[in-house]
Coordinates of C-alpha atoms and ligand atoms in Angstrom, one line a residue:
M1 CA 2.9 -24.0 -26.1
E2 CA 0.9 -27.8 -26.7
F3 CA -0.8 -28.0 -23.6
R4 CA 1.3 -30.9 -22.1
V5 CA 4.0 -28.5 -21.3
L6 CA 1.9 -26.7 -19.0
A7 CA 0.0 -29.9 -17.6
E8 CA 3.2 -31.5 -16.5
T9 CA 4.8 -28.3 -14.9
F10 CA 1.2 -28.6 -13.1
D11 CA 1.9 -31.7 -11.7
R12 CA 5.7 -30.6 -10.5
L13 CA 4.5 -27.0 -9.0
E14 CA 1.3 -29.2 -7.2
R15 CA 4.0 -32.0 -5.9
T16 CA 6.7 -29.6 -4.3
S17 CA 6.4 -28.5 -0.4
A18 CA 9.6 -25.9 -1.0
R19 CA 9.3 -22.8 -2.3
L20 CA 12.7 -22.0 -4.0
E21 CA 12.0 -25.1 -6.0
L22 CA 8.0 -23.6 -7.1
M23 CA 9.9 -20.6 -8.4
D24 CA 12.4 -22.5 -10.4
I25 CA 10.0 -24.6 -12.4
L26 CA 7.7 -20.9 -13.0
A27 CA 10.4 -19.2 -14.5
S28 CA 11.5 -22.1 -16.8
L29 CA 7.5 -22.6 -17.5
L30 CA 7.8 -18.6 -18.3
A31 CA 11.0 -18.8 -20.0
R32 CA 9.9 -21.5 -23.3
A33 CA 5.9 -18.5 -23.4
D34 CA 6.3 -16.0 -25.9
A35 CA 4.4 -12.8 -26.8
S36 CA 1.6 -15.2 -28.2
N37 CA 1.0 -17.0 -25.1
V38 CA 2.4 -15.9 -21.7
D39 CA -0.7 -14.5 -21.2
K40 CA -2.5 -16.9 -21.2
I41 CA 0.0 -19.3 -19.3
I42 CA -0.6 -17.2 -16.6
Y43 CA -3.9 -16.8 -16.5
L44 CA -4.3 -20.4 -16.8
L45 CA -1.6 -20.7 -14.4
Q46 CA -4.4 -18.9 -11.8
G47 CA -7.2 -20.7 -12.4
R48 CA -8.4 -17.8 -15.0
V49 CA -9.3 -16.7 -17.7
A50 CA -8.9 -13.1 -17.7
A51 CA -8.2 -10.6 -14.6
P52 CA -10.5 -10.9 -12.0
Y53 CA -11.6 -7.0 -12.3
T54 CA -13.0 -8.0 -15.9
G55 CA -15.6 -10.2 -14.3
I56 CA -14.9 -13.0 -16.7
E57 CA -14.9 -16.2 -14.5
L58 CA -14.7 -19.9 -15.2
G59 CA -16.6 -22.0 -13.5
I60 CA -19.2 -25.2 -14.3
G61 CA -20.8 -27.0 -11.9
E62 CA -19.7 -30.7 -10.7
K63 CA -23.1 -32.2 -12.8
L64 CA -21.3 -30.7 -16.2
A65 CA -18.4 -32.0 -15.8
I66 CA -19.7 -35.8 -14.6
Q67 CA -21.3 -35.7 -17.8
A68 CA -18.8 -34.4 -20.1
I69 CA -16.8 -36.8 -18.8
A70 CA -19.1 -39.4 -19.2
R71 CA -20.3 -38.5 -22.7
A72 CA -15.8 -37.9 -24.0
F73 CA -14.9 -41.2 -22.4
G74 CA -18.2 -43.9 -23.4
V75 CA -19.0 -44.7 -19.8
N76 CA -22.2 -43.5 -17.7
A77 CA -22.5 -40.7 -15.7
D78 CA -22.9 -43.8 -12.5
E79 CA -19.7 -44.8 -13.0
V80 CA -18.2 -42.0 -13.1
E81 CA -20.0 -40.9 -9.9
R82 CA -18.5 -44.2 -8.4
L83 CA -14.7 -43.3 -9.4
Y84 CA -15.6 -39.9 -7.8
K85 CA -16.2 -41.5 -4.5
E86 CA -13.3 -43.7 -5.0
L87 CA -10.9 -41.3 -5.7
G88 CA -12.1 -38.2 -4.7
D89 CA -11.6 -35.4 -7.2
L90 CA -13.1 -35.3 -11.2
G91 CA -10.1 -34.8 -12.5
S92 CA -8.2 -38.0 -11.5
V93 CA -11.6 -39.6 -13.0
A94 CA -11.2 -37.9 -16.1
E95 CA -7.0 -39.1 -15.9
R96 CA -7.7 -42.9 -14.4
L97 CA -10.6 -42.7 -17.4
A98 CA -8.3 -41.1 -20.5
G99 CA -5.7 -43.3 -18.9
N100 CA -8.1 -46.9 -20.2
K101 CA -9.1 -45.5 -23.5
K102 CA -7.5 -47.1 -26.3
Q103 CA -6.5 -45.8 -29.8
M104 CA -6.4 -42.5 -29.1
T105 CA -3.4 -41.1 -30.5
L106 CA -4.7 -42.6 -33.7
F107 CA -6.7 -39.7 -35.2
S108 CA -6.1 -37.1 -32.4
Q109 CA -4.9 -33.6 -32.2
P110 CA -2.3 -32.9 -29.3
L111 CA -3.9 -29.7 -27.7
T112 CA -2.4 -26.2 -27.6
V113 CA -2.4 -23.8 -25.0
E114 CA -4.1 -21.5 -27.3
R115 CA -6.6 -24.5 -27.7
V116 CA -7.9 -25.1 -24.2
Y117 CA -7.2 -21.2 -23.5
D118 CA -9.9 -20.5 -26.2
N119 CA -11.9 -23.6 -25.3
F120 CA -11.7 -22.5 -21.6
Y121 CA -13.2 -18.7 -22.6
R122 CA -15.6 -19.8 -24.3
I123 CA -17.3 -21.4 -21.3
A124 CA -16.1 -17.8 -19.2
T125 CA -18.4 -15.9 -21.3
A126 CA -21.2 -18.2 -22.4
S127 CA -24.6 -17.5 -22.0
G128 CA -28.4 -17.9 -22.3
S129 CA -30.0 -20.7 -23.5
G130 CA -28.0 -23.4 -24.7
S131 CA -25.2 -22.2 -22.7
Q132 CA -24.9 -25.3 -20.9
E133 CA -25.1 -27.9 -24.3
L134 CA -21.9 -25.5 -25.1
K135 CA -20.2 -25.6 -22.2
L136 CA -20.2 -29.5 -22.3
R137 CA -19.1 -29.9 -26.0
L138 CA -16.4 -27.7 -25.4
L139 CA -15.1 -29.2 -22.5
I140 CA -15.6 -32.8 -24.5
D141 CA -13.8 -31.4 -27.2
L142 CA -10.8 -30.9 -25.3
L143 CA -11.2 -34.3 -23.2
N144 CA -11.0 -36.0 -26.9
D145 CA -8.4 -35.1 -27.6
A146 CA -6.5 -35.0 -23.9
E147 CA -3.9 -37.3 -22.4
P148 CA -4.2 -38.3 -18.9
L149 CA -2.1 -35.8 -17.3
E150 CA -4.2 -33.1 -19.3
A151 CA -7.3 -34.4 -18.7
R152 CA -6.9 -34.3 -15.3
Y153 CA -6.3 -30.2 -14.9
I154 CA -8.7 -30.3 -18.5
V155 CA -11.2 -30.9 -15.3
R156 CA -10.7 -29.4 -12.6
I157 CA -9.1 -26.1 -14.5
P158 CA -12.8 -24.9 -14.7
L159 CA -14.0 -27.0 -11.3
G160 CA -11.5 -24.0 -9.4
K161 CA -9.4 -27.2 -8.2
L162 CA -6.5 -26.2 -9.3
R163 CA -4.5 -26.0 -6.2
L164 CA -0.7 -25.0 -7.1
G165 CA -0.5 -22.1 -5.1
V166 CA 1.3 -19.6 -6.6
G167 CA 0.2 -16.3 -6.2
D168 CA 0.3 -12.5 -7.6
A169 CA 4.5 -12.1 -6.2
T170 CA 5.6 -15.3 -7.2
I171 CA 4.4 -14.5 -10.5
L172 CA 6.3 -11.4 -11.1
E173 CA 9.3 -13.0 -9.8
A174 CA 9.8 -15.7 -12.0
L175 CA 8.6 -13.5 -15.1
A176 CA 11.4 -11.1 -14.0
I177 CA 13.7 -14.2 -14.1
A178 CA 12.5 -15.6 -17.0
R179 CA 12.6 -12.8 -19.2
T180 CA 15.9 -10.7 -17.9
G181 CA 18.0 -13.2 -15.6
S182 CA 17.5 -11.7 -12.5
R183 CA 14.8 -10.9 -9.8
E184 CA 15.8 -7.0 -9.7
F185 CA 13.4 -6.0 -12.8
K186 CA 9.9 -7.5 -10.7
E187 CA 9.6 -3.9 -9.0
R188 CA 9.3 -2.5 -12.0
L189 CA 6.9 -5.1 -13.0
E190 CA 5.0 -4.8 -9.9
R191 CA 4.2 -1.0 -10.4
A192 CA 2.8 -1.6 -13.8
Y193 CA 0.9 -4.3 -12.2
N194 CA 0.0 -1.9 -9.9
L195 CA -1.4 0.3 -12.2
C196 CA -3.6 -2.1 -14.1
S197 CA -3.7 -5.0 -11.9
D198 CA -3.7 -7.4 -14.5
L199 CA -1.1 -9.9 -14.7
G200 CA -1.5 -11.8 -18.3
Y201 CA -1.6 -7.8 -19.6
V202 CA 2.0 -7.2 -17.4
A203 CA 3.3 -10.6 -19.0
K204 CA 2.3 -9.4 -22.4
V205 CA 3.3 -6.2 -22.5
L206 CA 6.9 -6.9 -21.7
Y207 CA 7.0 -10.1 -24.0
E208 CA 6.0 -8.2 -26.7
K209 CA 7.4 -4.8 -25.9
G210 CA 10.4 -4.9 -23.9
P211 CA 11.5 -3.2 -20.5
E212 CA 11.1 -0.2 -21.8
A213 CA 7.4 0.2 -22.2
I214 CA 6.5 -1.7 -18.5
Q215 CA 8.6 1.5 -17.2
N216 CA 6.6 3.7 -19.0
F217 CA 3.1 1.7 -18.3
K218 CA -0.2 4.7 -17.5
I219 CA -3.3 4.3 -16.2
V220 CA -6.2 3.7 -18.1
V221 CA -10.0 4.9 -17.2
G222 CA -11.7 1.5 -17.1
I223 CA -9.0 -0.7 -15.0
P224 CA -8.5 -0.4 -11.6
I225 CA -5.4 0.3 -10.1
R226 CA -4.4 -1.4 -7.2
P227 CA -5.3 0.4 -3.8
A228 CA -2.8 2.3 -1.2
L229 CA -3.2 0.1 1.8
A230 CA -2.6 2.1 5.6
Q231 CA 0.1 1.3 8.0
R232 CA -2.0 1.4 11.8
A233 CA -0.5 2.8 14.9
Q234 CA -1.0 2.8 18.7
S235 CA -1.6 5.7 19.7
A236 CA -2.1 9.5 18.0
E237 CA 1.2 10.3 19.7
E238 CA 3.0 7.4 17.1
I239 CA 1.1 9.3 14.3
V240 CA 1.9 13.3 15.1
S241 CA 5.5 11.7 16.2
R242 CA 6.2 10.3 12.4
L243 CA 3.8 12.7 10.2
G244 CA 3.9 16.2 11.7
T245 CA 1.0 18.5 10.9
C246 CA -1.0 15.9 9.2
A247 CA -4.9 15.6 8.2
A248 CA -7.2 12.9 9.7
E249 CA -9.9 11.6 8.1
A250 CA -12.8 10.1 9.7
K251 CA -12.2 5.7 9.1
Y252 CA -15.5 4.5 7.4
D253 CA -16.3 0.8 8.2
G254 CA -17.9 -0.2 4.6
F255 CA -16.8 -1.3 1.3
R256 CA -13.2 0.2 -0.2
C257 CA -14.7 1.0 -3.6
Q258 CA -12.6 2.7 -6.6
I259 CA -15.0 4.3 -9.0
H260 CA -14.3 5.3 -12.8
K261 CA -16.1 7.5 -14.9
K262 CA -15.4 8.2 -18.2
G263 CA -18.7 9.9 -20.0
D264 CA -22.3 8.6 -18.9
K265 CA -20.1 5.1 -18.2
V266 CA -19.2 4.3 -14.9
W267 CA -17.3 0.9 -13.3
I268 CA -17.2 0.5 -9.2
F269 CA -13.6 -1.9 -8.3
S270 CA -14.0 -3.1 -4.8
R271 CA -10.4 -3.5 -2.7
R272 CA -10.1 -6.8 -4.1
L273 CA -10.9 -5.0 -7.4
E274 CA -13.9 -7.3 -8.4
N275 CA -16.4 -5.0 -10.7
M276 CA -18.8 -4.5 -8.0
T277 CA -20.7 -1.8 -10.6
N278 CA -24.1 -3.5 -10.4
M279 CA -24.4 -3.8 -7.1
F280 CA -24.3 -0.5 -6.3
P281 CA -27.3 1.5 -8.7
E282 CA -27.4 4.4 -6.3
I283 CA -23.8 4.9 -6.9
I284 CA -23.4 5.1 -10.4
E285 CA -26.1 8.0 -10.4
G286 CA -24.6 9.8 -7.7
T287 CA -21.2 9.6 -9.4
L288 CA -22.9 10.9 -12.6
K289 CA -24.8 13.8 -10.8
Q290 CA -22.5 14.6 -8.6
F291 CA -18.5 14.4 -10.2
D292 CA -17.7 16.8 -11.9
A293 CA -15.3 15.8 -14.7
E294 CA -15.6 13.6 -18.2
E295 CA -13.0 11.7 -17.1
A296 CA -12.1 10.3 -13.3
I297 CA -10.6 7.8 -11.3
F298 CA -11.3 8.2 -7.6
E299 CA -12.2 6.6 -4.0
G300 CA -14.1 6.6 -1.1
E301 CA -15.9 4.0 0.9
A302 CA -19.7 3.1 1.2
I303 CA -21.9 2.4 4.3
A304 CA -25.1 2.3 4.5
Y305 CA -26.8 4.6 6.8
N306 CA -30.6 5.0 8.3
E307 CA -32.0 7.6 6.5
E308 CA -34.2 8.7 9.2
T309 CA -31.7 8.7 11.8
G310 CA -28.8 9.4 9.6
E311 CA -26.9 6.9 11.3
F312 CA -24.4 5.0 10.2
Y313 CA -25.2 1.0 10.5
P314 CA -22.4 -1.8 11.3
F315 CA -20.4 -3.4 8.7
Q316 CA -23.0 -6.4 9.2
M317 CA -25.5 -4.9 7.6
T318 CA -23.3 -3.1 5.0
I319 CA -22.0 -6.5 3.7
Q320 CA -25.8 -6.7 3.2
R321 CA -25.3 -4.6 -0.4
K322 CA -22.7 -7.6 -1.8
R323 CA -25.1 -9.7 -3.4
K324 CA -25.8 -10.9 -7.1
Y325 CA -29.6 -10.9 -6.6
G326 CA -32.3 -8.6 -5.3
I327 CA -30.2 -5.6 -5.8
K328 CA -33.1 -3.1 -5.6
E329 CA -34.8 -4.7 -3.1
A330 CA -31.4 -3.9 -1.2
A331 CA -30.8 -0.3 -2.4
E332 CA -34.1 0.7 -0.7
E333 CA -34.0 -1.2 2.5
Y334 CA -29.9 -0.4 2.9
P335 CA -28.7 2.7 0.7
L336 CA -25.6 3.5 0.5
K337 CA -23.5 6.6 0.9
L338 CA -20.3 7.3 -0.6
F339 CA -17.7 9.0 1.3
A340 CA -15.0 10.3 -1.2
F341 CA -11.5 10.1 0.5
D342 CA -8.9 10.2 -3.0
L343 CA -8.8 11.3 -6.2
I344 CA -6.6 9.4 -8.4
Y345 CA -6.6 10.6 -12.1
A346 CA -9.0 13.2 -13.9
D347 CA -9.4 14.9 -17.3
G348 CA -6.1 13.8 -18.6
V349 CA -4.4 14.2 -15.3
D350 CA -2.4 11.4 -13.3
Y351 CA -2.8 12.7 -10.0
T352 CA -1.0 9.5 -8.4
P353 CA 2.5 11.4 -8.2
K354 CA 0.9 14.4 -6.7
P355 CA 0.9 15.4 -2.4
Y356 CA -1.9 14.2 -0.8
K357 CA -3.3 18.1 -0.3
E358 CA -3.3 18.6 -3.7
R359 CA -5.5 15.6 -4.5
R360 CA -7.5 16.4 -1.4
A361 CA -7.8 20.0 -2.4
E362 CA -8.9 19.1 -6.5
L363 CA -11.3 16.4 -5.1
E364 CA -13.6 18.7 -2.9
K365 CA -13.6 21.0 -6.2
R366 CA -15.1 18.2 -8.0
I367 CA -17.5 16.8 -6.2
K368 CA -21.0 18.2 -6.1
K369 CA -23.5 18.2 -3.4
G370 CA -26.2 16.0 -3.3
D371 CA -27.3 12.6 -1.5
V372 CA -25.1 10.2 -2.4
L373 CA -21.5 10.9 -2.4
D374 CA -20.0 13.5 0.2
L375 CA -16.2 14.2 1.3
S376 CA -14.8 11.7 4.2
E377 CA -14.6 14.2 7.0
K378 CA -11.6 16.1 7.8
V379 CA -9.5 17.9 9.8
I380 CA -5.4 19.0 9.9
V381 CA -4.0 18.7 13.0
S382 CA -0.4 19.1 14.6
T383 CA -0.6 17.7 18.0
A384 CA -1.9 14.6 19.6
E385 CA -4.1 16.4 21.8
D386 CA -5.5 18.1 18.9
L387 CA -5.6 14.3 16.4
E388 CA -7.2 12.4 19.9
K389 CA -10.5 14.9 20.6
F390 CA -10.6 14.2 16.5
F391 CA -10.5 10.0 17.0
E392 CA -12.6 10.5 20.6
S393 CA -15.1 12.4 18.4
C394 CA -15.0 10.2 15.8
V395 CA -15.5 6.4 17.8
E396 CA -18.5 8.6 20.0
R397 CA -20.3 8.8 16.6
G398 CA -19.5 4.6 15.8
L399 CA -17.1 4.9 13.8
E400 CA -14.2 2.8 13.6
G401 CA -11.5 5.6 14.3
I402 CA -10.0 7.4 12.2
V403 CA -7.2 7.1 9.4
A404 CA -4.2 10.2 9.1
K405 CA -2.5 10.8 6.2
D406 CA 0.8 12.5 5.9
L407 CA 0.3 15.8 3.3
N408 CA 3.0 15.9 1.2
A409 CA 2.6 12.2 -0.1
P410 CA 2.0 10.6 -3.3
Y411 CA -0.5 7.8 -3.4
I412 CA 1.5 5.0 -3.4
A413 CA -0.6 2.3 -5.2
G414 CA -0.6 -1.1 -3.9
A415 CA 1.2 -0.4 -1.1
R416 CA 1.2 0.2 2.4
K417 CA 3.5 2.7 3.8
W418 CA 3.6 5.2 6.3
A419 CA 1.4 7.8 4.1
W420 CA -1.4 6.6 5.7
I421 CA -1.8 6.0 9.4
K422 CA -5.1 4.4 11.1
L423 CA -5.5 3.9 14.1
K424 CA -8.7 1.9 15.8
R425 CA -10.9 1.7 18.6
S426 CA -9.7 -0.4 21.2
Y427 CA -11.6 -2.9 23.9
R428 CA -9.6 -3.9 27.0
G429 CA -8.0 -7.0 27.1
E430 CA -7.4 -6.5 23.3
L431 CA -4.7 -5.9 21.0
S432 CA -5.4 -2.4 19.7
D433 CA -6.1 -3.4 15.9
T434 CA -7.4 -7.0 15.4
L435 CA -5.6 -9.7 12.7
D436 CA -6.3 -11.1 9.5
V437 CA -4.4 -13.9 9.2
V438 CA -4.4 -17.0 6.6
I439 CA -5.7 -20.7 7.3
V440 CA -3.5 -23.1 6.0
G441 CA -5.1 -26.0 8.2
Y442 CA -7.3 -27.5 10.6
Y443 CA -7.4 -29.9 13.3
K444 CA -10.5 -32.7 13.4
G445 CA -10.8 -32.3 17.1
R446 CA -11.0 -34.3 20.2
G447 CA -13.5 -34.6 23.0
K448 CA -16.9 -33.2 22.1
R449 CA -15.5 -31.2 18.9
S450 CA -15.1 -34.4 17.0
Q451 CA -18.6 -34.5 16.9
F452 CA -18.2 -31.6 14.3
G453 CA -14.6 -32.7 12.5
L454 CA -13.1 -29.6 13.1
G455 CA -11.7 -28.5 16.0
G456 CA -9.8 -25.4 15.6
I457 CA -7.5 -24.2 12.2
L458 CA -3.6 -23.4 11.9
V459 CA -3.3 -20.1 10.7
A460 CA -0.1 -18.3 9.2
V461 CA 0.3 -14.2 8.2
Y462 CA 1.9 -13.2 5.0
D463 CA 5.7 -12.6 4.8
K464 CA 5.8 -9.9 2.5
D465 CA 9.8 -10.2 2.0
E466 CA 9.6 -13.6 0.5
D467 CA 5.7 -14.1 -0.4
T468 CA 5.3 -17.2 1.8
F469 CA 2.8 -17.4 4.8
R470 CA 4.3 -18.2 8.1
T471 CA 2.0 -19.8 11.3
I472 CA 1.3 -17.8 14.0
A473 CA -1.6 -19.5 16.0
K474 CA -4.0 -22.3 16.3
V475 CA -7.5 -20.7 16.5
G476 CA -10.1 -22.8 18.4
S477 CA -12.5 -20.0 20.4
G478 CA -15.1 -17.9 18.7
F479 CA -16.7 -20.3 16.7
T480 CA -20.1 -21.3 16.9
E481 CA -21.2 -25.2 16.5
E482 CA -22.6 -24.5 13.3
Q483 CA -19.6 -22.2 11.9
L484 CA -17.3 -25.0 12.7
V485 CA -19.6 -27.6 10.5
E486 CA -19.6 -25.0 7.7
M487 CA -15.9 -24.1 8.3
K488 CA -15.0 -27.6 7.8
K489 CA -17.3 -27.9 4.7
I490 CA -15.6 -25.2 3.2
L491 CA -12.1 -26.5 4.0
D492 CA -12.4 -30.0 2.9
E493 CA -13.2 -28.2 -0.8
I494 CA -9.3 -26.7 -0.4
A495 CA -7.7 -29.7 1.2
V496 CA -4.5 -30.7 -0.6
P497 CA -2.4 -33.5 0.6
H498 CA 0.9 -32.0 1.5
R499 CA 2.2 -28.9 3.2
P500 CA 2.0 -26.3 0.4
A501 CA 5.2 -25.0 -0.8
R502 CA 5.1 -21.0 0.7
V503 CA 3.7 -22.0 3.7
V504 CA 6.2 -21.9 6.6
S505 CA 5.5 -24.2 9.4
F506 CA 7.0 -26.2 12.5
L507 CA 3.2 -27.4 13.1
E508 CA 1.4 -29.9 11.0
P509 CA -2.7 -29.8 11.3
D510 CA -4.9 -32.8 11.2
V511 CA -5.3 -31.2 6.8
W512 CA -3.4 -28.8 5.7
V513 CA -5.6 -26.6 3.1
E514 CA -4.7 -24.1 -0.1
P515 CA -3.8 -20.8 1.9
K516 CA -6.8 -19.0 0.8
Y517 CA -9.1 -18.1 3.1
V518 CA -8.7 -14.7 5.0
I519 CA -10.1 -14.2 8.9
T520 CA -10.6 -12.1 11.5
V521 CA -8.9 -13.2 14.9
T522 CA -8.4 -10.7 18.0
A523 CA -6.1 -11.8 20.9
D524 CA -5.0 -10.6 24.0
E525 CA -1.3 -10.2 22.9
I526 CA 1.4 -10.6 20.8
T527 CA 4.0 -13.3 22.7
R528 CA 6.8 -14.3 21.6
S529 CA 7.1 -18.6 21.1
P530 CA 9.3 -21.3 19.5
N531 CA 6.0 -23.3 18.2
H532 CA 5.3 -20.4 15.5
T533 CA 7.3 -19.2 12.0
A534 CA 5.9 -15.7 12.1
G535 CA 9.2 -13.9 12.4
W536 CA 11.3 -16.3 13.0
D537 CA 14.8 -15.1 14.7
G538 CA 16.4 -18.5 14.8
K539 CA 14.4 -19.2 18.3
R540 CA 12.0 -17.8 18.3
G541 CA 8.8 -16.3 16.6
Y542 CA 5.1 -14.4 17.1
A543 CA 2.3 -16.3 18.2
L544 CA -0.9 -14.5 19.2
R545 CA -2.0 -15.6 23.3
F546 CA -5.9 -16.5 23.6
P547 CA -6.8 -16.5 19.8
R548 CA -10.0 -16.2 18.9
I549 CA -12.2 -15.5 15.4
V550 CA -14.6 -12.7 15.4
G551 CA -16.2 -12.2 12.4
W552 CA -16.4 -14.7 9.1
I553 CA -14.0 -15.4 6.4
R554 CA -13.4 -12.3 5.0
S555 CA -13.9 -12.5 0.6
D556 CA -12.8 -9.1 0.4
K557 CA -9.5 -10.1 1.5
A558 CA -6.9 -12.3 -0.7
P559 CA -4.8 -14.1 0.9
E560 CA -1.9 -11.8 0.3
D561 CA -3.7 -9.0 1.5
A562 CA -3.8 -10.5 5.2
T563 CA -1.4 -8.6 8.1
T564 CA 1.9 -9.2 7.2
V565 CA 5.1 -10.5 9.2
Q566 CA 6.6 -7.3 9.1
E567 CA 3.0 -5.2 10.9
V568 CA 3.1 -8.1 13.4
V569 CA 6.2 -7.4 14.5
E570 CA 5.7 -3.7 15.0
M571 CA 2.1 -4.5 16.6
Y572 CA 4.2 -6.3 19.2
K573 CA 6.9 -3.6 19.7
Q574 CA 3.8 -1.2 20.1
Q575 CA 2.8 -3.2 22.5
R576 CA 5.9 -3.4 24.2
T577 CA 5.7 0.4 24.4
V578 CA 2.2 0.5 26.1
I579 CA 3.3 -1.5 28.4
T580 CA 6.9 -0.1 29.0
G581 CA 5.0 3.3 29.1
D582 CA 2.4 2.1 32.0
E583 CA 5.5 0.9 34.1
N584 CA 6.6 4.6 34.2
A585 CA 3.4 5.9 34.8
Ligands
AMP1 P1 -7.9 -1.5 7.1 O1 -8.6 -2.4 6.2 O2 -8.2 -1.8 8.8 O3 -6.3 -2.2 6.8 O4 -8.2 -0.8 7.1 C1 -8.0 0.3 5.8 C2 -9.6 0.9 4.9 O5 -10.2 1.5 5.5 C3 -8.8 1.3 3.8 O6 -8.7 0.1 2.9 C4 -11.1 1.8 3.5 O7 -11.4 0.7 2.7 C5 -11.0 1.8 4.8 N1 -11.4 3.5 4.8 C6 -12.2 4.3 5.6 N2 -12.3 5.5 5.4 C7 -11.0 5.8 5.2 C8 -10.7 6.9 4.7 N3 -11.5 8.3 5.4 N4 -8.8 6.8 4.4 C9 -9.1 6.0 3.9 N5 -9.3 4.4 3.8 C10 -10.3 4.6 4.9

């Protein structure tokens, strides 16, 4: 496929503010793709060259891009910088300069998707001495043959500035439409995606081998599966009335780890399925020593603890371990323990369809005593009183709460279902749980705040059914002055000129941003309001009363991992029951 087709599609996607149109544009692009290029097209749409779990990240610095543009178009770097100041984006600079170039079509070869992808892949994987020069040459090679619109994206993609706002669910739906003519097939594709976390690969299998191959998709050790997620409850009574006799496990507040083992090789994937293997050497060693299987996939929560006292550290300490450098020192200062809580695969057996009690029994058999791996604490309860007691004992010990598990439920990859229900400690006057919301815009701030350039943010929750982000609050509290400044800087990097197509909002912030960052907020209450679109029923949506941020941007969550509209409705109802309960008392 000619790269021009992709560049034109990017341009159209960038311009639209309507989700349906976004879907049409994508589906017609994918209808033109074939088995040889569909994976590449999908990666490029997401500004990538491979699935996130591979750790292959495409990225170049602005300096390199400026040099490449200067050399490709025969101008000096100062001129590129000047244009950058004027236009505000290096992609537009390249587009302008490519437009000025004369006789460019005389010897140039039209760019294909394959060639652009190959060069980007080589840029992403170049390392060692001479890699900067190689990246520069690969970029210049593309720019030499680029038409103006193509040049815009050839620069934006590796800079990470492609702001198309297409998420995984949108792509899955577009693939279903493009290949089968209806949305129905999306569910099957989603299942395959949940088992391999690689959209490009799922698309390739669909195009190459057809729909049956998607039905028969299998788990592979070394390729992460998308994690099962928990619903939330307001009380022990609610959990027991839903599940009856169930398991209750301590809820540790650390990193979720999905660990894969094959012989003496170990992989560790985060909740977002990034490859974190190198960050946690003690977990690799612990797995090799303590996990009894030739091949396995299991899950647990890693948490830093004080070796002297055996106490768990709060999340802020554990997060210190998420780093690329100084790993050895950090591992000595904040050693991790891993509390295993589920088994996905072991020695040829896919455990995901088996009930929790069987998975857990097998997990218990396979973990040997040792320093790093342990089983999550678990009790079986039949009454709300017993569950409450266990919950209280967890909270007293500084844990976050509990996760109750349906004894008979399978492992449901990539979905938030009632098979797991969390109950977290709550604070007086606050909601029983925080919300993870997506930042979709910001306000410049008046009065005292105008000096920071940011007075508050507009935030949204995720509507899973329609794959959109619907606003729920304007948040201005909870920020320190430094955070206001930092937040503005971060958001300016992802600013977009109009409301992104997947954002549904009545409010118009001063600056719109690509829905990218998730931040945790709390509030006094969830209320109904005509100003926000979350859960809109034609008259009112849901809103947060006195929202404030707690913590900072959650790098472990993608926008689609944010709290959903459906959960907000559930939280609102639970809050009502609690209030009504009080009134009756
Ligand atoms: P949340 O992130 O608040 O939705 O809570 C769900 C998360 O709790 C999971 O993704 C795990 O990272 C974490 N967690 C901690 N302990 C457990 C446990 N025993 N079982 C399942 N998840 C747990």
